């Protein structure tokens, strides 16, 4: 069975109603990204960071997967599909995709500030005073700027086994995620779907690249139909 590896970014969930990062002057929902998504921000103002992710979590629970997420599930009828997402939402899972690797963490989980292996599901607000069993403050299970990306190795192995790579809705600016393509075999075809496609070193060096200017909910279902009819 052919293996399709799908790398998704914020644009994947834009039509579900979640805003992207860089389409809005580096502001994310009105915030300076570094003040809410870095260890420095957490040390400076925990309440701001907790409130920010509480809002994001509540918003996430109020939106639904779009046609793009749903079409990726259909691909599983004929292909082995591995989704590697930079998104912290759970819309791929809610759509029904079976293999989803979260490079940048998950909004619906929290972890101990003292023990990174203590990770639990969390769908309510997270507040100061919510502690792990050993008595340490819980924090969002999100990879912040400046932190390691623990899932990167697994994502690289998956990408190295790709027969086709689909890239959807990402500006390919944030490394190491943006460099994943380098692990795909040189001859592996790549299809990049984005209304405002970016470029980077890895993309420029592909030998078989097709760029489709369009949105996840519009163009991706067409691409999936073609792949299923092949
Ligand atoms: P960006 O905001 O950098 O890029 C979003 C991309 O989505 C852009 O290329 C847009 O053109 C595209 N886009 C917008 N609407 C779309 C639609 N309807 N369909 C398809 N594409 C659309 O987001 P990412 O590349 O995901 O990291 O950003 C990468 C990382 O930077 C994020 O995971 C986050 C951020 O800092 C962390 O939180 C650690």
PDB file of C-alpha atoms and ligand atoms in Angstrom:
ATOM      1  CA  UNK A   1       0.000   0.000   0.000  1.00  0.00           C
ATOM      2  CA  UNK A   2       1.370   3.405  -0.940  1.00  0.00           C
ATOM      3  CA  UNK A   3       2.218   5.682   1.943  1.00  0.00           C
ATOM      4  CA  UNK A   4       1.035   9.303   1.841  1.00  0.00           C
ATOM      5  CA  UNK A   5       2.619  11.617   4.387  1.00  0.00           C
ATOM      6  CA  UNK A   6       0.665  14.820   5.022  1.00  0.00           C
ATOM      7  CA  UNK A   7       2.309  17.835   6.652  1.00  0.00           C
ATOM      8  CA  UNK A   8      -0.273  20.353   7.848  1.00  0.00           C
ATOM      9  CA  UNK A   9      -0.077  23.856   9.284  1.00  0.00           C
ATOM     10  CA  UNK A  10      -2.428  26.518  10.568  1.00  0.00           C
ATOM     11  CA  UNK A  11      -4.039  27.023   7.133  1.00  0.00           C
ATOM     12  CA  UNK A  12      -5.514  23.522   7.419  1.00  0.00           C
ATOM     13  CA  UNK A  13      -7.827  24.720  10.179  1.00  0.00           C
ATOM     14  CA  UNK A  14      -8.432  28.285   8.923  1.00  0.00           C
ATOM     15  CA  UNK A  15     -11.746  27.396   7.314  1.00  0.00           C
ATOM     16  CA  UNK A  16     -12.863  25.813  10.580  1.00  0.00           C
ATOM     17  CA  UNK A  17     -12.541  29.287  12.097  1.00  0.00           C
ATOM     18  CA  UNK A  18      -9.102  29.115  13.753  1.00  0.00           C
ATOM     19  CA  UNK A  19      -6.768  31.931  12.808  1.00  0.00           C
ATOM     20  CA  UNK A  20      -3.323  31.306  11.342  1.00  0.00           C
ATOM     21  CA  UNK A  21      -0.154  32.849  12.824  1.00  0.00           C
ATOM     22  CA  UNK A  22       1.574  34.794  10.098  1.00  0.00           C
ATOM     23  CA  UNK A  23      -1.433  35.986   8.116  1.00  0.00           C
ATOM     24  CA  UNK A  24      -1.966  38.623  10.825  1.00  0.00           C
ATOM     25  CA  UNK A  25       1.281  40.597  11.164  1.00  0.00           C
ATOM     26  CA  UNK A  26       2.902  38.077  13.488  1.00  0.00           C
ATOM     27  CA  UNK A  27       0.096  38.525  15.963  1.00  0.00           C
ATOM     28  CA  UNK A  28      -1.853  35.525  17.059  1.00  0.00           C
ATOM     29  CA  UNK A  29      -5.398  36.397  18.143  1.00  0.00           C
ATOM     30  CA  UNK A  30      -4.122  39.852  19.069  1.00  0.00           C
ATOM     31  CA  UNK A  31      -1.089  38.683  21.052  1.00  0.00           C
ATOM     32  CA  UNK A  32       2.639  38.930  20.538  1.00  0.00           C
ATOM     33  CA  UNK A  33       3.500  35.282  19.902  1.00  0.00           C
ATOM     34  CA  UNK A  34       6.627  35.372  22.077  1.00  0.00           C
ATOM     35  CA  UNK A  35       4.750  36.588  25.143  1.00  0.00           C
ATOM     36  CA  UNK A  36       2.325  33.665  25.062  1.00  0.00           C
ATOM     37  CA  UNK A  37       4.370  30.934  23.383  1.00  0.00           C
ATOM     38  CA  UNK A  38       7.808  30.903  24.987  1.00  0.00           C
ATOM     39  CA  UNK A  39       9.315  29.811  28.320  1.00  0.00           C
ATOM     40  CA  UNK A  40      10.229  33.486  28.912  1.00  0.00           C
ATOM     41  CA  UNK A  41       6.597  34.485  28.485  1.00  0.00           C
ATOM     42  CA  UNK A  42       5.542  31.783  30.961  1.00  0.00           C
ATOM     43  CA  UNK A  43       8.021  33.017  33.577  1.00  0.00           C
ATOM     44  CA  UNK A  44       7.038  36.640  33.005  1.00  0.00           C
ATOM     45  CA  UNK A  45       3.264  36.250  33.207  1.00  0.00           C
ATOM     46  CA  UNK A  46       1.759  32.842  33.877  1.00  0.00           C
ATOM     47  CA  UNK A  47      -1.764  34.199  34.126  1.00  0.00           C
ATOM     48  CA  UNK A  48      -1.552  35.713  30.646  1.00  0.00           C
ATOM     49  CA  UNK A  49      -0.276  32.448  29.162  1.00  0.00           C
ATOM     50  CA  UNK A  50      -2.875  30.313  30.974  1.00  0.00           C
ATOM     51  CA  UNK A  51      -5.658  32.665  29.932  1.00  0.00           C
ATOM     52  CA  UNK A  52      -4.447  32.696  26.352  1.00  0.00           C
ATOM     53  CA  UNK A  53      -4.508  28.900  26.033  1.00  0.00           C
ATOM     54  CA  UNK A  54      -7.796  28.680  27.942  1.00  0.00           C
ATOM     55  CA  UNK A  55      -9.329  30.929  25.279  1.00  0.00           C
ATOM     56  CA  UNK A  56      -7.778  28.858  22.493  1.00  0.00           C
ATOM     57  CA  UNK A  57      -9.041  25.624  24.095  1.00  0.00           C
ATOM     58  CA  UNK A  58     -12.587  26.991  24.494  1.00  0.00           C
ATOM     59  CA  UNK A  59     -12.537  28.227  20.916  1.00  0.00           C
ATOM     60  CA  UNK A  60     -11.298  24.847  19.689  1.00  0.00           C
ATOM     61  CA  UNK A  61     -14.163  23.051  21.412  1.00  0.00           C
ATOM     62  CA  UNK A  62     -16.618  25.329  19.562  1.00  0.00           C
ATOM     63  CA  UNK A  63     -15.341  24.653  16.009  1.00  0.00           C
ATOM     64  CA  UNK A  64     -15.571  21.639  13.711  1.00  0.00           C
ATOM     65  CA  UNK A  65     -13.293  19.892  11.200  1.00  0.00           C
ATOM     66  CA  UNK A  66     -13.704  21.288   7.669  1.00  0.00           C
ATOM     67  CA  UNK A  67     -13.961  19.514   4.308  1.00  0.00           C
ATOM     68  CA  UNK A  68     -10.176  19.395   4.073  1.00  0.00           C
ATOM     69  CA  UNK A  69      -9.817  17.430   7.320  1.00  0.00           C
ATOM     70  CA  UNK A  70     -12.698  15.164   6.270  1.00  0.00           C
ATOM     71  CA  UNK A  71     -11.219  14.469   2.843  1.00  0.00           C
ATOM     72  CA  UNK A  72      -7.927  13.270   4.368  1.00  0.00           C
ATOM     73  CA  UNK A  73      -9.874  10.578   6.215  1.00  0.00           C
ATOM     74  CA  UNK A  74     -11.199   9.249   2.875  1.00  0.00           C
ATOM     75  CA  UNK A  75      -7.617   8.794   1.646  1.00  0.00           C
ATOM     76  CA  UNK A  76      -7.265   5.999   4.192  1.00  0.00           C
ATOM     77  CA  UNK A  77      -9.599   3.842   2.047  1.00  0.00           C
ATOM     78  CA  UNK A  78      -6.759   3.265  -0.423  1.00  0.00           C
ATOM     79  CA  UNK A  79      -3.554   4.501   1.150  1.00  0.00           C
ATOM     80  CA  UNK A  80      -1.557   4.305   4.307  1.00  0.00           C
ATOM     81  CA  UNK A  81      -1.839   7.899   5.566  1.00  0.00           C
ATOM     82  CA  UNK A  82       0.347   9.539   8.199  1.00  0.00           C
ATOM     83  CA  UNK A  83      -0.489  13.082   9.203  1.00  0.00           C
ATOM     84  CA  UNK A  84       2.255  15.177  10.739  1.00  0.00           C
ATOM     85  CA  UNK A  85       0.734  18.385  11.986  1.00  0.00           C
ATOM     86  CA  UNK A  86       2.160  21.590  13.384  1.00  0.00           C
ATOM     87  CA  UNK A  87      -1.313  22.371  14.697  1.00  0.00           C
ATOM     88  CA  UNK A  88      -2.196  22.020  18.350  1.00  0.00           C
ATOM     89  CA  UNK A  89      -5.896  21.500  17.594  1.00  0.00           C
ATOM     90  CA  UNK A  90      -7.517  18.056  17.479  1.00  0.00           C
ATOM     91  CA  UNK A  91      -9.471  18.550  14.239  1.00  0.00           C
ATOM     92  CA  UNK A  92      -7.675  15.760  12.340  1.00  0.00           C
ATOM     93  CA  UNK A  93      -8.551  13.313  15.122  1.00  0.00           C
ATOM     94  CA  UNK A  94     -12.139  14.543  15.362  1.00  0.00           C
ATOM     95  CA  UNK A  95     -12.502  14.192  11.584  1.00  0.00           C
ATOM     96  CA  UNK A  96     -11.464  10.548  12.004  1.00  0.00           C
ATOM     97  CA  UNK A  97      -7.839  10.348  10.844  1.00  0.00           C
ATOM     98  CA  UNK A  98      -6.079   7.442  12.514  1.00  0.00           C
ATOM     99  CA  UNK A  99      -2.406   8.411  12.484  1.00  0.00           C
ATOM    100  CA  UNK A 100      -1.685  11.960  13.630  1.00  0.00           C
ATOM    101  CA  UNK A 101       1.674  13.120  14.976  1.00  0.00           C
ATOM    102  CA  UNK A 102       1.598  16.493  16.732  1.00  0.00           C
ATOM    103  CA  UNK A 103       4.930  18.244  16.338  1.00  0.00           C
ATOM    104  CA  UNK A 104       3.995  21.279  18.434  1.00  0.00           C
ATOM    105  CA  UNK A 105       1.892  19.668  21.149  1.00  0.00           C
ATOM    106  CA  UNK A 106      -1.830  19.483  21.828  1.00  0.00           C
ATOM    107  CA  UNK A 107      -4.257  22.029  23.267  1.00  0.00           C
ATOM    108  CA  UNK A 108      -6.391  19.299  24.808  1.00  0.00           C
ATOM    109  CA  UNK A 109      -3.532  18.036  26.974  1.00  0.00           C
ATOM    110  CA  UNK A 110      -1.538  19.525  29.845  1.00  0.00           C
ATOM    111  CA  UNK A 111       1.669  18.425  31.507  1.00  0.00           C
ATOM    112  CA  UNK A 112       3.604  18.887  34.722  1.00  0.00           C
ATOM    113  CA  UNK A 113       6.117  21.739  34.793  1.00  0.00           C
ATOM    114  CA  UNK A 114       8.488  19.451  36.722  1.00  0.00           C
ATOM    115  CA  UNK A 115       7.955  16.107  34.966  1.00  0.00           C
ATOM    116  CA  UNK A 116       7.534  16.272  31.160  1.00  0.00           C
ATOM    117  CA  UNK A 117       6.398  12.625  31.117  1.00  0.00           C
ATOM    118  CA  UNK A 118       3.298  13.474  33.164  1.00  0.00           C
ATOM    119  CA  UNK A 119       0.823  14.386  30.386  1.00  0.00           C
ATOM    120  CA  UNK A 120      -2.969  14.224  30.806  1.00  0.00           C
ATOM    121  CA  UNK A 121      -6.081  15.038  28.772  1.00  0.00           C
ATOM    122  CA  UNK A 122      -7.527  18.432  29.702  1.00  0.00           C
ATOM    123  CA  UNK A 123     -10.606  20.039  28.144  1.00  0.00           C
ATOM    124  CA  UNK A 124     -11.468  22.658  30.764  1.00  0.00           C
ATOM    125  CA  UNK A 125      -9.703  25.874  31.723  1.00  0.00           C
ATOM    126  CA  UNK A 126      -6.260  25.371  33.261  1.00  0.00           C
ATOM    127  CA  UNK A 127      -5.589  27.620  36.238  1.00  0.00           C
ATOM    128  CA  UNK A 128      -2.859  28.526  38.655  1.00  0.00           C
ATOM    129  CA  UNK A 129      -3.062  25.899  41.411  1.00  0.00           C
ATOM    130  CA  UNK A 130      -3.939  22.998  39.100  1.00  0.00           C
ATOM    131  CA  UNK A 131      -1.169  20.608  40.129  1.00  0.00           C
ATOM    132  CA  UNK A 132       0.235  17.232  39.067  1.00  0.00           C
ATOM    133  CA  UNK A 133       0.119  14.408  41.659  1.00  0.00           C
ATOM    134  CA  UNK A 134       3.601  15.427  42.871  1.00  0.00           C
ATOM    135  CA  UNK A 135       2.400  18.956  43.570  1.00  0.00           C
ATOM    136  CA  UNK A 136       3.817  20.889  40.601  1.00  0.00           C
ATOM    137  CA  UNK A 137       1.908  23.415  38.496  1.00  0.00           C
ATOM    138  CA  UNK A 138       0.449  22.045  35.259  1.00  0.00           C
ATOM    139  CA  UNK A 139       1.159  23.867  31.995  1.00  0.00           C
ATOM    140  CA  UNK A 140      -0.231  23.614  28.444  1.00  0.00           C
ATOM    141  CA  UNK A 141       1.214  20.648  26.508  1.00  0.00           C
ATOM    142  CA  UNK A 142       2.531  22.955  23.802  1.00  0.00           C
ATOM    143  CA  UNK A 143       6.003  23.209  22.300  1.00  0.00           C
ATOM    144  CA  UNK A 144       6.981  26.828  22.835  1.00  0.00           C
ATOM    145  CA  UNK A 145       9.606  28.770  20.914  1.00  0.00           C
ATOM    146  CA  UNK A 146      13.052  27.771  22.144  1.00  0.00           C
ATOM    147  CA  UNK A 147      11.898  24.337  23.341  1.00  0.00           C
ATOM    148  CA  UNK A 148      12.856  20.948  21.905  1.00  0.00           C
ATOM    149  CA  UNK A 149      10.489  19.211  19.476  1.00  0.00           C
ATOM    150  CA  UNK A 150      10.337  15.668  20.896  1.00  0.00           C
ATOM    151  CA  UNK A 151       8.196  14.238  18.069  1.00  0.00           C
ATOM    152  CA  UNK A 152      10.620  15.392  15.381  1.00  0.00           C
ATOM    153  CA  UNK A 153      12.559  12.118  15.215  1.00  0.00           C
ATOM    154  CA  UNK A 154       9.434  10.037  14.740  1.00  0.00           C
ATOM    155  CA  UNK A 155       8.180  12.526  12.119  1.00  0.00           C
ATOM    156  CA  UNK A 156      11.482  12.284  10.242  1.00  0.00           C
ATOM    157  CA  UNK A 157      11.303   8.470  10.149  1.00  0.00           C
ATOM    158  CA  UNK A 158       7.710   8.596   8.856  1.00  0.00           C
ATOM    159  CA  UNK A 159       8.653  11.149   6.192  1.00  0.00           C
ATOM    160  CA  UNK A 160      11.577   9.019   5.041  1.00  0.00           C
ATOM    161  CA  UNK A 161       9.049   6.294   4.131  1.00  0.00           C
ATOM    162  CA  UNK A 162       6.783   8.535   2.026  1.00  0.00           C
ATOM    163  CA  UNK A 163       5.670   7.641  -1.501  1.00  0.00           C
ATOM    164  CA  UNK A 164       3.929  11.028  -1.776  1.00  0.00           C
ATOM    165  CA  UNK A 165       4.079  14.112   0.455  1.00  0.00           C
ATOM    166  CA  UNK A 166       1.139  16.507   0.727  1.00  0.00           C
ATOM    167  CA  UNK A 167       1.867  19.858   2.372  1.00  0.00           C
ATOM    168  CA  UNK A 168      -1.153  21.914   3.342  1.00  0.00           C
ATOM    169  CA  UNK A 169      -1.547  25.426   4.757  1.00  0.00           C
ATOM    170  CA  UNK A 170       1.848  26.184   6.212  1.00  0.00           C
ATOM    171  CA  UNK A 171       4.244  29.058   5.616  1.00  0.00           C
ATOM    172  CA  UNK A 172       7.200  26.650   6.068  1.00  0.00           C
ATOM    173  CA  UNK A 173       9.075  29.196   8.155  1.00  0.00           C
ATOM    174  CA  UNK A 174       9.340  27.464  11.524  1.00  0.00           C
ATOM    175  CA  UNK A 175      12.129  24.913  11.868  1.00  0.00           C
ATOM    176  CA  UNK A 176      12.662  22.068  12.485  1.00  0.00           C
ATOM    177  CA  UNK A 177       9.147  21.293  11.149  1.00  0.00           C
ATOM    178  CA  UNK A 178       9.770  23.279   7.948  1.00  0.00           C
ATOM    179  CA  UNK A 179      12.807  21.098   7.222  1.00  0.00           C
ATOM    180  CA  UNK A 180      10.968  17.760   7.383  1.00  0.00           C
ATOM    181  CA  UNK A 181      10.795  17.544   3.610  1.00  0.00           C
ATOM    182  CA  UNK A 182      14.537  16.927   3.525  1.00  0.00           C
ATOM    183  CA  UNK A 183      13.844  13.427   4.907  1.00  0.00           C
ATOM    184  CA  UNK A 184      11.588  12.435   2.002  1.00  0.00           C
ATOM    185  CA  UNK A 185      13.410  10.428  -0.711  1.00  0.00           C
ATOM    186  CA  UNK A 186      14.595  12.727  -3.529  1.00  0.00           C
ATOM    187  CA  UNK A 187      12.266  11.271  -6.166  1.00  0.00           C
ATOM    188  CA  UNK A 188       9.157  11.361  -3.943  1.00  0.00           C
ATOM    189  CA  UNK A 189       6.510  13.655  -5.443  1.00  0.00           C
ATOM    190  CA  UNK A 190       5.382  16.620  -3.334  1.00  0.00           C
ATOM    191  CA  UNK A 191       2.082  18.504  -3.651  1.00  0.00           C
ATOM    192  CA  UNK A 192       1.840  21.815  -1.757  1.00  0.00           C
ATOM    193  CA  UNK A 193      -1.612  23.356  -1.288  1.00  0.00           C
ATOM    194  CA  UNK A 194      -1.793  26.936   0.012  1.00  0.00           C
ATOM    195  CA  UNK A 195      -3.604  30.093  -1.202  1.00  0.00           C
ATOM    196  CA  UNK A 196      -0.392  32.049  -0.691  1.00  0.00           C
ATOM    197  CA  UNK A 197       2.390  29.476  -1.135  1.00  0.00           C
ATOM    198  CA  UNK A 198       5.712  30.121   0.540  1.00  0.00           C
ATOM    199  CA  UNK A 199       9.065  28.704  -0.314  1.00  0.00           C
ATOM    200  CA  UNK A 200      12.092  27.482   1.579  1.00  0.00           C
ATOM    201  CA  UNK A 201      15.353  25.676   0.942  1.00  0.00           C
ATOM    202  CA  UNK A 202      13.892  22.178   1.135  1.00  0.00           C
ATOM    203  CA  UNK A 203      11.013  23.007  -1.211  1.00  0.00           C
ATOM    204  CA  UNK A 204      13.304  24.675  -3.751  1.00  0.00           C
ATOM    205  CA  UNK A 205      15.378  21.512  -3.948  1.00  0.00           C
ATOM    206  CA  UNK A 206      12.562  19.093  -4.765  1.00  0.00           C
ATOM    207  CA  UNK A 207      12.699  17.445  -8.158  1.00  0.00           C
ATOM    208  CA  UNK A 208       8.966  16.633  -8.352  1.00  0.00           C
ATOM    209  CA  UNK A 209       6.951  19.521  -6.884  1.00  0.00           C
ATOM    210  CA  UNK A 210       3.418  20.623  -7.737  1.00  0.00           C
ATOM    211  CA  UNK A 211       2.098  23.817  -6.133  1.00  0.00           C
ATOM    212  CA  UNK A 212      -1.664  24.321  -6.018  1.00  0.00           C
ATOM    213  CA  UNK A 213      -2.822  27.796  -5.037  1.00  0.00           C
ATOM    214  CA  UNK A 214      -6.017  27.233  -3.129  1.00  0.00           C
ATOM    215  CA  UNK A 215      -7.499  26.493   0.246  1.00  0.00           C
ATOM    216  CA  UNK A 216      -7.617  23.332   2.301  1.00  0.00           C
ATOM    217  CA  UNK A 217     -11.391  22.986   2.200  1.00  0.00           C
ATOM    218  CA  UNK A 218     -11.609  23.688  -1.557  1.00  0.00           C
ATOM    219  CA  UNK A 219      -8.583  22.240  -3.307  1.00  0.00           C
ATOM    220  CA  UNK A 220      -7.635  19.377  -0.998  1.00  0.00           C
ATOM    221  CA  UNK A 221     -10.904  17.426  -1.541  1.00  0.00           C
ATOM    222  CA  UNK A 222     -10.273  17.636  -5.317  1.00  0.00           C
ATOM    223  CA  UNK A 223      -6.726  16.329  -4.896  1.00  0.00           C
ATOM    224  CA  UNK A 224      -8.024  13.504  -2.699  1.00  0.00           C
ATOM    225  CA  UNK A 225     -10.664  12.567  -5.305  1.00  0.00           C
ATOM    226  CA  UNK A 226      -7.962  12.363  -7.972  1.00  0.00           C
ATOM    227  CA  UNK A 227      -5.752  10.203  -5.765  1.00  0.00           C
ATOM    228  CA  UNK A 228      -8.643   7.849  -5.010  1.00  0.00           C
ATOM    229  CA  UNK A 229      -9.500   7.551  -8.714  1.00  0.00           C
ATOM    230  CA  UNK A 230      -5.938   6.791  -9.745  1.00  0.00           C
TER     231      UNK A 230
HETATM  232  P1  LIG B   1       1.455  30.275   9.440  1.00  0.00           P
HETATM  233  O1  LIG B   1       0.459  31.220  10.000  1.00  0.00           O
HETATM  234  O2  LIG B   1       2.880  30.672   9.447  1.00  0.00           O
HETATM  235  O3  LIG B   1       1.070  29.980   7.936  1.00  0.00           O
HETATM  236  C1  LIG B   1      -0.261  29.678   7.590  1.00  0.00           C
HETATM  237  C2  LIG B   1      -0.302  29.310   6.141  1.00  0.00           C
HETATM  238  O4  LIG B   1      -1.648  28.932   5.848  1.00  0.00           O
HETATM  239  C3  LIG B   1       0.059  30.457   5.196  1.00  0.00           C
HETATM  240  O5  LIG B   1       0.982  29.994   4.214  1.00  0.00           O
HETATM  241  C4  LIG B   1      -1.284  30.821   4.552  1.00  0.00           C
HETATM  242  O6  LIG B   1      -1.151  31.249   3.209  1.00  0.00           O
HETATM  243  C5  LIG B   1      -2.013  29.484   4.615  1.00  0.00           C
HETATM  244  N1  LIG B   1      -3.479  29.566   4.594  1.00  0.00           N
HETATM  245  C6  LIG B   1      -4.292  30.563   5.026  1.00  0.00           C
HETATM  246  N2  LIG B   1      -5.582  30.224   4.845  1.00  0.00           N
HETATM  247  C7  LIG B   1      -5.582  28.959   4.304  1.00  0.00           C
HETATM  248  C8  LIG B   1      -6.606  28.049   3.881  1.00  0.00           C
HETATM  249  N3  LIG B   1      -7.886  28.357   4.003  1.00  0.00           N
HETATM  250  N4  LIG B   1      -6.230  26.843   3.367  1.00  0.00           N
HETATM  251  C9  LIG B   1      -4.921  26.525   3.251  1.00  0.00           C
HETATM  252  N5  LIG B   1      -3.914  27.354   3.621  1.00  0.00           N
HETATM  253  C10 LIG B   1      -4.239  28.535   4.141  1.00  0.00           C
HETATM  254  O7  LIG B   1       1.225  28.875  10.176  1.00  0.00           O
HETATM  255  P2  LIG B   1       2.207  27.611  10.282  1.00  0.00           P
HETATM  256  O8  LIG B   1       3.046  27.474   9.062  1.00  0.00           O
HETATM  257  O9  LIG B   1       1.366  26.468  10.686  1.00  0.00           O
HETATM  258  O10 LIG B   1       4.168  26.986  16.312  1.00  0.00           O
HETATM  259  O11 LIG B   1       3.110  28.043  11.485  1.00  0.00           O
HETATM  260  C11 LIG B   1       4.063  27.140  11.997  1.00  0.00           C
HETATM  261  C12 LIG B   1       4.202  27.299  13.472  1.00  0.00           C
HETATM  262  O12 LIG B   1       4.437  28.661  13.800  1.00  0.00           O
HETATM  263  C13 LIG B   1       2.973  26.962  14.264  1.00  0.00           C
HETATM  264  O13 LIG B   1       2.808  25.561  14.484  1.00  0.00           O
HETATM  265  C14 LIG B   1       3.190  27.671  15.551  1.00  0.00           C
HETATM  266  C15 LIG B   1       3.711  28.981  15.019  1.00  0.00           C
HETATM  267  O14 LIG B   1       4.522  29.643  15.861  1.00  0.00           O
HETATM  268  C16 LIG B   1       3.962  26.774  17.628  1.00  0.00           C
HETATM  269  O15 LIG B   1       2.921  27.036  18.195  1.00  0.00           O
HETATM  270  C17 LIG B   1       5.119  26.149  18.312  1.00  0.00           C
END
